[in-house]
Short mmCIF file of C-alpha atoms and ligand atoms in Angstrom, two decimals:
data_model
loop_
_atom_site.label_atom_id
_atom_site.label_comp_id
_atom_site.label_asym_id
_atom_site.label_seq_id
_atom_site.Cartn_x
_atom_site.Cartn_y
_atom_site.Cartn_z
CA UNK A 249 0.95 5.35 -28.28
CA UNK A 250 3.90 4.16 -25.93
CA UNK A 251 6.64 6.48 -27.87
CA UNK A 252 4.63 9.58 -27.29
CA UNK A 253 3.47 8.44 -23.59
CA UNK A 254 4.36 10.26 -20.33
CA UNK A 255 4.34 6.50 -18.38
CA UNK A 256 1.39 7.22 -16.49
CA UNK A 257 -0.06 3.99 -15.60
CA UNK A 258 -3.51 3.85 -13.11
CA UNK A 259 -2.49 0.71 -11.21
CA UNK A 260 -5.84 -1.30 -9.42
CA UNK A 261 -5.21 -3.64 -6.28
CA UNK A 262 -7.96 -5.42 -5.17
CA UNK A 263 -6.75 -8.97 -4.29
CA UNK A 264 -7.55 -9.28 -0.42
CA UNK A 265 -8.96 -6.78 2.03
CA UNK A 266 -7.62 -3.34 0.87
CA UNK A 267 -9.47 -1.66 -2.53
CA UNK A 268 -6.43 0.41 -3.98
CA UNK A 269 -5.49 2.82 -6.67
CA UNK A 270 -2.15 4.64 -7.93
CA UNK A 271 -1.01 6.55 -10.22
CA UNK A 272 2.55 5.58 -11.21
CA UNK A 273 4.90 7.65 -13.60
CA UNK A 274 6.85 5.49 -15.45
CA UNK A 275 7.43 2.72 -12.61
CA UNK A 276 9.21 5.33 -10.43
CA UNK A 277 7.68 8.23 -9.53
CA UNK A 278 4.11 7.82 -7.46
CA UNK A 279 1.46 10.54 -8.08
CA UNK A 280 -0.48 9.18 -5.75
CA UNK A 281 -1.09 5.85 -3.71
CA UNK A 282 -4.77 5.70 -2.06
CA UNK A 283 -6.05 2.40 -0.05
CA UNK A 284 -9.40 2.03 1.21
CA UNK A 285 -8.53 -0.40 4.32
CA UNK A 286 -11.25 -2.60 5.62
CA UNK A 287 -9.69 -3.43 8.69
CA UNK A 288 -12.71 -2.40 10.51
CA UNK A 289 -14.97 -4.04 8.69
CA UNK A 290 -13.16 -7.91 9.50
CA UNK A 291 -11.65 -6.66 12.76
CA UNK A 292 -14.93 -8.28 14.69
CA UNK A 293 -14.22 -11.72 12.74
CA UNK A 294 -10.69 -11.65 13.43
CA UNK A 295 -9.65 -12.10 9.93
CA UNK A 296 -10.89 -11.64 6.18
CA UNK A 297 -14.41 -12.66 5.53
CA UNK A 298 -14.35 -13.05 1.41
CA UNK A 299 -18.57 -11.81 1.08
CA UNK A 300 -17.94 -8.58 3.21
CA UNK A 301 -14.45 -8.10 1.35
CA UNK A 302 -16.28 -8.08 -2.37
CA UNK A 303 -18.93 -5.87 -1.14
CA UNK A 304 -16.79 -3.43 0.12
CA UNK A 305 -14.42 -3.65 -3.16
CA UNK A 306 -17.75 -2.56 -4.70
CA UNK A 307 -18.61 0.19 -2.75
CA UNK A 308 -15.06 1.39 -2.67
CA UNK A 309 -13.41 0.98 -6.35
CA UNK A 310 -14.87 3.88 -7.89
CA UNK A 311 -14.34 6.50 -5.44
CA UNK A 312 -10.97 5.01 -4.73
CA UNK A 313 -9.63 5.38 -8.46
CA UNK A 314 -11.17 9.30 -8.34
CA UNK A 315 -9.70 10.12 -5.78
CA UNK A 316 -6.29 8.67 -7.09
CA UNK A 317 -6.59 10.67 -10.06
CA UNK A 318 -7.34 13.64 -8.32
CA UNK A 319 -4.65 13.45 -5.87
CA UNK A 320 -1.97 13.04 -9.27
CA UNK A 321 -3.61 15.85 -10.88
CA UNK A 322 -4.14 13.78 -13.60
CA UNK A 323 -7.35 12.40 -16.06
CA UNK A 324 -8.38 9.01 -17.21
CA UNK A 325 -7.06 10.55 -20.72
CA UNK A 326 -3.31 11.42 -19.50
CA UNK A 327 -3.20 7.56 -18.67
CA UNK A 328 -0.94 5.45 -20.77
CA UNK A 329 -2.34 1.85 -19.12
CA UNK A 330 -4.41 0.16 -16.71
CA UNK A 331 -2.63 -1.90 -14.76
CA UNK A 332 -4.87 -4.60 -12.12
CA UNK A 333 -3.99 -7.62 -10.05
CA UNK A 334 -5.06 -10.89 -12.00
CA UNK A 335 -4.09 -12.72 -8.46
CA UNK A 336 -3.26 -14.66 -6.63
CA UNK A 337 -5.80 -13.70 -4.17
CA UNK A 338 -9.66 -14.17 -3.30
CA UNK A 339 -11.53 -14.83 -6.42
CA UNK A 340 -14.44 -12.33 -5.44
CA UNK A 341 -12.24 -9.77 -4.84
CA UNK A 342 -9.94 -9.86 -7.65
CA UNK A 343 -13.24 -9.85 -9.83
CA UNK A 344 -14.31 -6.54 -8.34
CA UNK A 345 -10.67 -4.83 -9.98
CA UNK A 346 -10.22 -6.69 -12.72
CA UNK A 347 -14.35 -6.15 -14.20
CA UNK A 348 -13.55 -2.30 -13.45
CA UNK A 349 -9.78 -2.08 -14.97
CA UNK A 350 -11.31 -3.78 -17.83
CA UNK A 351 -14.48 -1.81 -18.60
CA UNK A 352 -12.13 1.32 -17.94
CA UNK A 353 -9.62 0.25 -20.78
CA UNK A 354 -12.08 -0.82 -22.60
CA UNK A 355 -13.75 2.45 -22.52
CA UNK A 356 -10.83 4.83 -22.90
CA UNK A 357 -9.39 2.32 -25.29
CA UNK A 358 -6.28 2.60 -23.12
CA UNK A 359 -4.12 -0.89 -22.94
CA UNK A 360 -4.87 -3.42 -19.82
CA UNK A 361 -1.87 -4.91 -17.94
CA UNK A 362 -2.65 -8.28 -16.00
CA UNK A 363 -0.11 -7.95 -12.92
CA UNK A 364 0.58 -11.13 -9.98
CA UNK A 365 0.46 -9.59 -6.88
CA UNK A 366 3.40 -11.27 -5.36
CA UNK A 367 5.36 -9.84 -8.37
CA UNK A 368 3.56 -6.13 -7.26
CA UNK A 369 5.21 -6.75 -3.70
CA UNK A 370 8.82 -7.44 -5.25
CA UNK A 371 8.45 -4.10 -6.92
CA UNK A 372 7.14 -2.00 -3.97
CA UNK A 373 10.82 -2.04 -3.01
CA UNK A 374 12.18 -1.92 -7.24
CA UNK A 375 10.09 0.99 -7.56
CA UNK A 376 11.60 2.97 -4.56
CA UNK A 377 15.45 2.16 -6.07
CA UNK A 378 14.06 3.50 -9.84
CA UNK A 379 12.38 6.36 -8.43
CA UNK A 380 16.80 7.09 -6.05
CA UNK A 381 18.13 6.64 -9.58
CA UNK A 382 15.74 8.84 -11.49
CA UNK A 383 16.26 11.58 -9.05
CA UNK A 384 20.47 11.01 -8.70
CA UNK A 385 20.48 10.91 -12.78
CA UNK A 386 22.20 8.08 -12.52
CA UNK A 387 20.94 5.12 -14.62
CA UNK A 388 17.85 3.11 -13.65
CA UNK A 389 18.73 -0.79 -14.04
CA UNK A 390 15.69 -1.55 -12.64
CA UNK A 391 14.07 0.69 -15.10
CA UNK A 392 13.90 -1.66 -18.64
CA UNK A 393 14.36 1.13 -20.88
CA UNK A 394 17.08 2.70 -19.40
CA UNK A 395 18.87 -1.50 -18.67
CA UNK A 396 18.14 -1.67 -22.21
CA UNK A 397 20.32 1.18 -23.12
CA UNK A 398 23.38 0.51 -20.99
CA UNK A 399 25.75 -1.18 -23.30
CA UNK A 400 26.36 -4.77 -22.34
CA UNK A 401 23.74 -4.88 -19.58
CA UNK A 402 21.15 -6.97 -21.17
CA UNK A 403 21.87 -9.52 -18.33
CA UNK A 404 21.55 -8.30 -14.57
CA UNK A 405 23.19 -10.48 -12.08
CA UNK A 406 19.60 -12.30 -9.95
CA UNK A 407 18.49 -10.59 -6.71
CA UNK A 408 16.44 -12.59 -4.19
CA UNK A 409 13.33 -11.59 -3.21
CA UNK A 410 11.50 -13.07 0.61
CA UNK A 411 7.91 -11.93 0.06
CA UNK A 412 6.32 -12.50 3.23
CA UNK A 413 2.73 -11.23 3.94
CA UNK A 414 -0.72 -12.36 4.87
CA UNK A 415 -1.08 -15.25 2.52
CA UNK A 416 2.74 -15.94 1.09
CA UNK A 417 5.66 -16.67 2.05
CA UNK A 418 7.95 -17.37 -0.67
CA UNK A 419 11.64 -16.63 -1.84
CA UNK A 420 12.65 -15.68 -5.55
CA UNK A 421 15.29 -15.23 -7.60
CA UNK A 422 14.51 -12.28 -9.79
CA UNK A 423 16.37 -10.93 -12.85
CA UNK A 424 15.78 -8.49 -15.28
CA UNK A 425 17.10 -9.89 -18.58
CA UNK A 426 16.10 -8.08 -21.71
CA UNK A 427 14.13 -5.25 -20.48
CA UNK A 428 11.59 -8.36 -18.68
CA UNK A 429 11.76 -9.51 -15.50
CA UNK A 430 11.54 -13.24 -14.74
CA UNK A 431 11.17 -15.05 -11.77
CA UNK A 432 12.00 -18.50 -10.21
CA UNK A 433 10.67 -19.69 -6.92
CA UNK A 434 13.19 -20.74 -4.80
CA UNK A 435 11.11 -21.28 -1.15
CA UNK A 436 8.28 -21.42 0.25
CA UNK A 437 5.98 -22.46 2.97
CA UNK A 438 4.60 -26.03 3.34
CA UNK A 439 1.34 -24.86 5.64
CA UNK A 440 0.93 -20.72 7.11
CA UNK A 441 2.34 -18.03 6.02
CA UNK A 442 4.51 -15.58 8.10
CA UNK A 443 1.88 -12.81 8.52
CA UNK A 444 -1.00 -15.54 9.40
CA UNK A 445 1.00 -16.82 12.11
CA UNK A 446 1.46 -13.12 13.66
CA UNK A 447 -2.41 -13.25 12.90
CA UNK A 448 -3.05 -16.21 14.60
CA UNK A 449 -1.23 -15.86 17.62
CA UNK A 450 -2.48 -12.77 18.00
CA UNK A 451 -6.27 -13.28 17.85
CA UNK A 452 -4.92 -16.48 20.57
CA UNK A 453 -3.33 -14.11 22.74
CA UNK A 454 -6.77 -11.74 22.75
CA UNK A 455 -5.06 -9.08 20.38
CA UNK A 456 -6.37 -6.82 17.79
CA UNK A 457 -6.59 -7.56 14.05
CA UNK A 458 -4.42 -7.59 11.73
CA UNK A 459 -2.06 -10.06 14.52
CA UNK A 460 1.24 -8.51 12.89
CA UNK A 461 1.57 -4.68 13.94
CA UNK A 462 0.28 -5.89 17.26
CA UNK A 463 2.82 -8.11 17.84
CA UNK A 464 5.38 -5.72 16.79
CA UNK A 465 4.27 -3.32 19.38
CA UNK A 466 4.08 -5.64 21.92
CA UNK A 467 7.24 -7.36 21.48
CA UNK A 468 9.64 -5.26 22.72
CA UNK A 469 8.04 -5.16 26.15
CA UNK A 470 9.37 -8.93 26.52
CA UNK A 471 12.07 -10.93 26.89
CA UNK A 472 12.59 -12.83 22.97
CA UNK A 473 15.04 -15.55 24.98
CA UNK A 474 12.29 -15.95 27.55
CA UNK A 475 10.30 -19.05 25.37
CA UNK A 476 12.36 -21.42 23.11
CA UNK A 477 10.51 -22.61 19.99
CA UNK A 478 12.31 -24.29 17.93
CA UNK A 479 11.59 -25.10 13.88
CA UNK A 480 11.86 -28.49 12.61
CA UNK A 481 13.85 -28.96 9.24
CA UNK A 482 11.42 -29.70 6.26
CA UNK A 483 12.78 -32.26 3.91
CA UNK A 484 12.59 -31.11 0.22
CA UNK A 485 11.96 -34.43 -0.56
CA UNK A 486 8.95 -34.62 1.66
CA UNK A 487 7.26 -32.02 -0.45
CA UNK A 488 7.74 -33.50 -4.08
CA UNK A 489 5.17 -36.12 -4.85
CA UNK A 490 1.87 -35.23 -6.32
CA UNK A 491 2.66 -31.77 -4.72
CA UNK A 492 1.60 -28.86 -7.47
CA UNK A 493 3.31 -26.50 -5.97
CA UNK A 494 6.79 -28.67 -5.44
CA UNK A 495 10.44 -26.65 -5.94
CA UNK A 496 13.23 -28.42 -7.27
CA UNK A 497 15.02 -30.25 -4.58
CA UNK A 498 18.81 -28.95 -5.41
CA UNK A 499 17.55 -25.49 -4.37
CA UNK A 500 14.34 -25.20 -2.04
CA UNK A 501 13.84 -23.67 1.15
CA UNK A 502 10.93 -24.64 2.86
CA UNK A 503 9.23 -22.88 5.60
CA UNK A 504 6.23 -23.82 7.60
CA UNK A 505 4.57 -21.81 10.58
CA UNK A 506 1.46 -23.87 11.54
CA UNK A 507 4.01 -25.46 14.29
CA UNK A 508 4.51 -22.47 16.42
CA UNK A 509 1.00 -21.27 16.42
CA UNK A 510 0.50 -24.84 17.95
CA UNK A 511 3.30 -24.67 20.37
CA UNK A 512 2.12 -20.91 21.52
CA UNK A 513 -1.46 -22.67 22.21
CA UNK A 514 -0.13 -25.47 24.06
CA UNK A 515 2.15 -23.24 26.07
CA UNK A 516 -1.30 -20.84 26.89
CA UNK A 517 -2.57 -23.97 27.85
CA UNK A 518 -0.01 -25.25 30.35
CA UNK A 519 0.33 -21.84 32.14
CA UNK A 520 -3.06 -21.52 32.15
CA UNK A 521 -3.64 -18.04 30.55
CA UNK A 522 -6.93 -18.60 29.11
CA UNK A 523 -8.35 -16.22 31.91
CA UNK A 524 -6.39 -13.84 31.52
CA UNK A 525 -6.70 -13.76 27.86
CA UNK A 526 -10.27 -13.82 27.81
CA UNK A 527 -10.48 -10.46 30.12
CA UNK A 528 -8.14 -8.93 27.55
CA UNK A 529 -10.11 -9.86 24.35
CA UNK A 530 -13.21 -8.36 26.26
CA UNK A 531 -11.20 -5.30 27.25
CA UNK A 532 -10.74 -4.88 23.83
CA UNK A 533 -13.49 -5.41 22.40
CA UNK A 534 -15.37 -2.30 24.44
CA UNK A 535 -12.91 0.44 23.04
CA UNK A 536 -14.04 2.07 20.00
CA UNK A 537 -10.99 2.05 18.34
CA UNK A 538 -8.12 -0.41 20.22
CA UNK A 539 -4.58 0.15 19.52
CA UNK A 540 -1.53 -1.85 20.88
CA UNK A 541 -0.92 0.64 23.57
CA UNK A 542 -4.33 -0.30 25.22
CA UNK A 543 -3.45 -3.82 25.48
CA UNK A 544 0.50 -3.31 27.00
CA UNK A 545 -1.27 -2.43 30.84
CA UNK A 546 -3.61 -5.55 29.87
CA UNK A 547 -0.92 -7.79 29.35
CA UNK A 548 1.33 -9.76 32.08
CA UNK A 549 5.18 -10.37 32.16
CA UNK A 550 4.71 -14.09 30.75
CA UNK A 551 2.54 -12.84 27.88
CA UNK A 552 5.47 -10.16 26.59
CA UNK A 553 7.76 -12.62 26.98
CA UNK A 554 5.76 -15.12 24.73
CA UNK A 555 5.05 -12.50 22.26
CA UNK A 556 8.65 -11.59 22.17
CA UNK A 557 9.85 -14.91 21.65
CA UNK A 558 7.27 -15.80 19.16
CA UNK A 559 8.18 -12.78 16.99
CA UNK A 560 11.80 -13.48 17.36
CA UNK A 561 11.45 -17.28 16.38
CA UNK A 562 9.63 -16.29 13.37
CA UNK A 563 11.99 -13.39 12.26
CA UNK A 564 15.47 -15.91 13.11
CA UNK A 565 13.85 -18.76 11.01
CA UNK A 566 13.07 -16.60 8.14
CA UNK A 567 17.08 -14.73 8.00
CA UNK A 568 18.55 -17.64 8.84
CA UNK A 569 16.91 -19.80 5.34
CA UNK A 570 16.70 -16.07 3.29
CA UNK A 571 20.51 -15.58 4.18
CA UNK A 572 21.25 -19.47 3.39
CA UNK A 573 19.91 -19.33 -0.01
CA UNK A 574 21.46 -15.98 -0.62
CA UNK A 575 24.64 -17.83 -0.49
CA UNK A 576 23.33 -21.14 -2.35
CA UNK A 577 22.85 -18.52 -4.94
CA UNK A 578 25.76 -16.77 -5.10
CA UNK A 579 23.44 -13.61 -4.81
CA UNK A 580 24.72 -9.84 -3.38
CA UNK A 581 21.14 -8.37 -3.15
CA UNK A 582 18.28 -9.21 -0.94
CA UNK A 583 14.92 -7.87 -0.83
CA UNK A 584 11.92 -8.59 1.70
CA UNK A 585 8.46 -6.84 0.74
CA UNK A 586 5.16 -7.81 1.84
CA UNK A 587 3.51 -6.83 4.98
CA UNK A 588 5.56 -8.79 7.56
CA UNK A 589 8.36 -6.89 5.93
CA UNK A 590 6.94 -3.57 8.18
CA UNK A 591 8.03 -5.66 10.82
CA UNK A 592 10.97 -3.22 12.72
CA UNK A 593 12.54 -6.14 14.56
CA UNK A 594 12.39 -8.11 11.31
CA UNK A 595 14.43 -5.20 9.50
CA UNK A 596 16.97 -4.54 12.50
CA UNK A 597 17.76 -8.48 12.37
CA UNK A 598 17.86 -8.43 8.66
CA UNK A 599 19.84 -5.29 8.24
CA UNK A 600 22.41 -6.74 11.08
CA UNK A 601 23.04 -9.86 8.68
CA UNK A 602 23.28 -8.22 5.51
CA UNK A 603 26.33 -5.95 7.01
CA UNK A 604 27.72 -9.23 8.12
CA UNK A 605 27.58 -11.33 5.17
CA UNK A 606 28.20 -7.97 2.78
CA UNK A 607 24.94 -8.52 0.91
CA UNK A 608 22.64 -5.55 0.02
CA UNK A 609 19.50 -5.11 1.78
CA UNK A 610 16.19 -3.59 0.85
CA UNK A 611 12.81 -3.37 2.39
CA UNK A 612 9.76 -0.85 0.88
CA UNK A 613 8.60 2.32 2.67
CA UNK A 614 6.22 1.60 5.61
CA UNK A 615 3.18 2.29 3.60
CA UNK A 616 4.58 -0.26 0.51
CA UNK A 617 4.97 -2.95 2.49
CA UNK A 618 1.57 -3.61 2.64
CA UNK A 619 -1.03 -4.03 0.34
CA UNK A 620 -1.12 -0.99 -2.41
CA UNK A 621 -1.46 -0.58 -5.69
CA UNK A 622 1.90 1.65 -6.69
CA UNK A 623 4.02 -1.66 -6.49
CA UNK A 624 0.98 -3.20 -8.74
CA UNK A 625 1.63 -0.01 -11.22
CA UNK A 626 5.51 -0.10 -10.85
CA UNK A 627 5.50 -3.48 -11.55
CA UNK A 628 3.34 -3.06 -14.88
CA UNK A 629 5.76 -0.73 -16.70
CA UNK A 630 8.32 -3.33 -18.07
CA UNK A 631 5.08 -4.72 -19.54
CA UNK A 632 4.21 -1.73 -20.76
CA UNK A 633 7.58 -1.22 -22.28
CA UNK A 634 6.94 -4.56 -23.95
CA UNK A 635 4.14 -4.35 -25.12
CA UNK A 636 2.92 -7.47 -22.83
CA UNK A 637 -0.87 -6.33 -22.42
CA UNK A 638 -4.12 -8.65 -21.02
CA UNK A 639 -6.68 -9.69 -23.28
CA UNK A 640 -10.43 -9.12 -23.16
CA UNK A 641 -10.79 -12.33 -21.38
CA UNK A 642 -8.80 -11.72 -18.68
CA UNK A 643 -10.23 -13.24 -15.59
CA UNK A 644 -9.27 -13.84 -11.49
CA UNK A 645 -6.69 -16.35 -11.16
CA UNK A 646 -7.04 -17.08 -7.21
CA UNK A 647 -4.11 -19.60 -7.40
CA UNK A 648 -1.97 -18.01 -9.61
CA UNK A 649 1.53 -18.95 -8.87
CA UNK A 650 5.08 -16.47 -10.07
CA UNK A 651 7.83 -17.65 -11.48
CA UNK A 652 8.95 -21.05 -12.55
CA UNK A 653 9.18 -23.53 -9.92
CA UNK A 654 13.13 -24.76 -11.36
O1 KG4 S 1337 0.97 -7.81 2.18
P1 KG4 S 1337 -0.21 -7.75 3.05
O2 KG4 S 1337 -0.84 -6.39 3.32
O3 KG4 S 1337 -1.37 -8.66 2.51
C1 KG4 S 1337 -1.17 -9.90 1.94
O4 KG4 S 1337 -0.84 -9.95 0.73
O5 KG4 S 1337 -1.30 -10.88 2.71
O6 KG4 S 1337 0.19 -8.44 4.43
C2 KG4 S 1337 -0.66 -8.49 5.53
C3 KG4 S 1337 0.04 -9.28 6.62
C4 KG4 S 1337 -0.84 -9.58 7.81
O7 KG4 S 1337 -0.67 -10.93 8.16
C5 KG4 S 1337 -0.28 -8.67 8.89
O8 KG4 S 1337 -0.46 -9.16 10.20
C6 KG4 S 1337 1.18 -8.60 8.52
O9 KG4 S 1337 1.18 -8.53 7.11
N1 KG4 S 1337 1.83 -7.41 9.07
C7 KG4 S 1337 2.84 -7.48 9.96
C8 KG4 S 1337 3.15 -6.14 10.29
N2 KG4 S 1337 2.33 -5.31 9.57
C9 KG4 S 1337 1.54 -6.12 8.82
N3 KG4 S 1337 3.49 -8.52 10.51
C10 KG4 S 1337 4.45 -8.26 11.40
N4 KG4 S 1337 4.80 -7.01 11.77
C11 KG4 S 1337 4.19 -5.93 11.26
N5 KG4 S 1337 4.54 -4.69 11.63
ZN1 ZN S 1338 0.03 -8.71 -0.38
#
């Protein structure tokens, strides 16, 4: 089957609050890339409520994978594989794409690929490099077949990868080794992730929902110097006992964002902004459809400046450990996917760094960076390759971690 294929793989993303589906030639070129959002739908609750998100998985899956089949021009018989997200991710959800990926491979006797999401959001940005390569006719190393081929090149030197979104934030070293990538965890955070900070402080401030493209908006309407937060240094050590999730001490980074949503509340609290805050959320709340630009007249001087300075604590402590390790590692090549990765101060400060410390730098398209299921295709082709496919019994893995942790 694989030796005749064209590398069409139907990739299935349902692990959180968008149902997704793409069709993805041979981890390089998308067909198409359709995501039902259900922003809407938690927007009220100011974050994901797991019952509504399953239901509306339901209701969305199947005309969601139509209409990415349409949009390629392709049928469920062109496919080579059906790719989903196994997790990690909210169990209900995940159920909703994984029951139909399965019944679909099972029906078109087509091979299922089990796929970890944080592994989809490395290759959001992989994909994009393939697909320059592809296109150049120059060779692919991300591409296994084509790694496979260069003489000598079984071993690529590691990459590391700062996936920060929603519910992660982690660093990895990635390498491709054998046609396969593998992973080891390197960092990650000891409380909130990245994007549920931006989501907190948003929904504190009176903002919209999701915090994060909010924030960016907002941000450069203030002064970044204007607040100083400062992050505490988390002891490796600190993190070790009894702790599941523990990285070996030589090499972790840890992060941990529950301590500036705190400080942002207690500095509301001091200047007294509650007021204020409340006539904004209620402002809000009364426009059909708010966007950032209806909350800039709504906000004061020392509420830009607090946003600014928030974002641009976040963004410093996250370069300043992603461009540390980078050199604990000896690596050349950074990416940062995941949603906070759409971030444009986030890239500017990145890029700025990279040029300085003559490291590569790569972030996905806008529309990659969050949640999609191309970078869950994409990342399903070296599995594909080899032959790495899911059995019947696949099932949700809500905890499901990537990589080693040494
Ligand atoms: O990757 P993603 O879509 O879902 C998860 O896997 O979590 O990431 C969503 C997160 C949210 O926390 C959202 O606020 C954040 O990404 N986000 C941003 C921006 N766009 C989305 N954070 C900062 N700046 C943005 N422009
Ligand atoms: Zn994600």
């Amino acid at each position: 089957m694989a030796a005749a294929s064209s590398g069409l793989i139907l990739g299935i993303e349902s692990s959180c609050d968008e149902t997704a589906a793409a069709v993805v030639r041979r981890g390089a070129e998308i067909l198409s890339n359709v995501v039902a959002s259900q922003i809407p739908i938690h927007s009220p609750y100011g974050g994901v409520v797991p019952e509504l998100a399953s239901r509306e998985h339901l209701r969305n899956i199947v005309p969601v994978v139509r209409s990415a089949l349409a949009q390629a021009g392709v049928t469920y018989q062109d496919l080579d594989a059906i790719a989903v997200t196994e997790g990690p991710g909210l169990a209900g959800a995940l159920l909703v794409g994984i029951s139909f990926a399965k019944a679909l491979a099972a029906s078109l006797e087509k091979p299922l690929i089990a796929v970890n999401h944080l592994e989809g959001h490395i290759h959001a940005v992989l994909l994009e490099e393939a697909h320059g390569r592809h296109s150049a006719r120059q060779p692919a190393l991300s591409d296994p077949e084509e790694a496979k081929r260069a003489k000598g090149e079984s071993k690529e030197p590691a990459l590391l990868a700062l996936v920060v979104s929603g519910g992660h934030t982690h660093l990895y070293l990635a390498r491709m080794h054998d046609g396969a990538w593998a992973y080891r965890n390197v960092g990650r955070t000891v409380d909130d992730a990245a994007g549920e900070a931006f989501d907190k402080v948003a929904k504190l401030l009176g903002l919209g929902y999701p915090g994060g493209p909010w924030i960016d908006a907002l941000a450069p309407h203030g002064n970044p110097e204007a607040v100083p937060f400062s992050f505490s240094q988390i002891k490796a050590k600190a993190h070790r006992k009894g702790d599941p999730g523990a990285l070996d001490p030589a090499e972790a980074t840890y992060f941990s964002f529950s301590g500036i949503k705190t400080a942002v509340l207690r500095y509301v609290h001091v200047h007294e902004m509650e007021a204020s805050i409340g006539k904004r959320r209620a402002a809000l709340a009364g426009l059909a459809d708010p966007k950032p630009s209806d909350a800039l007249p709504l906000c004061d001087r020392r509420t830009l400046d607090l946003i600014a300075s928030f974002q641009r604590s976040v963004i410093d402590d996250l370069r300043r450990k992603t461009f540390r390790a980078a050199e604990r590692f000896h690596v050349d090549r950074i990416l940062v996917s995941g949603g906070v990765a759409a971030n444009r101060e986030l890239r500017v400060r990145f890029t700025a760094d990279a040029a300085e410390n003559d490291v590569a730098i790569a972030f996905p398209a806008l529309a990659l960076a969050t949640d999609n299921a191309a970078m869950i295709a994409a990342a399903a082709w070296p599995k594909f390759l080899g032959r790495e496919f899911a059995a019947a019994s696949l099932t949700a893995e809500p905890s499901l971690a990537l990589g080693s942790p040494a």
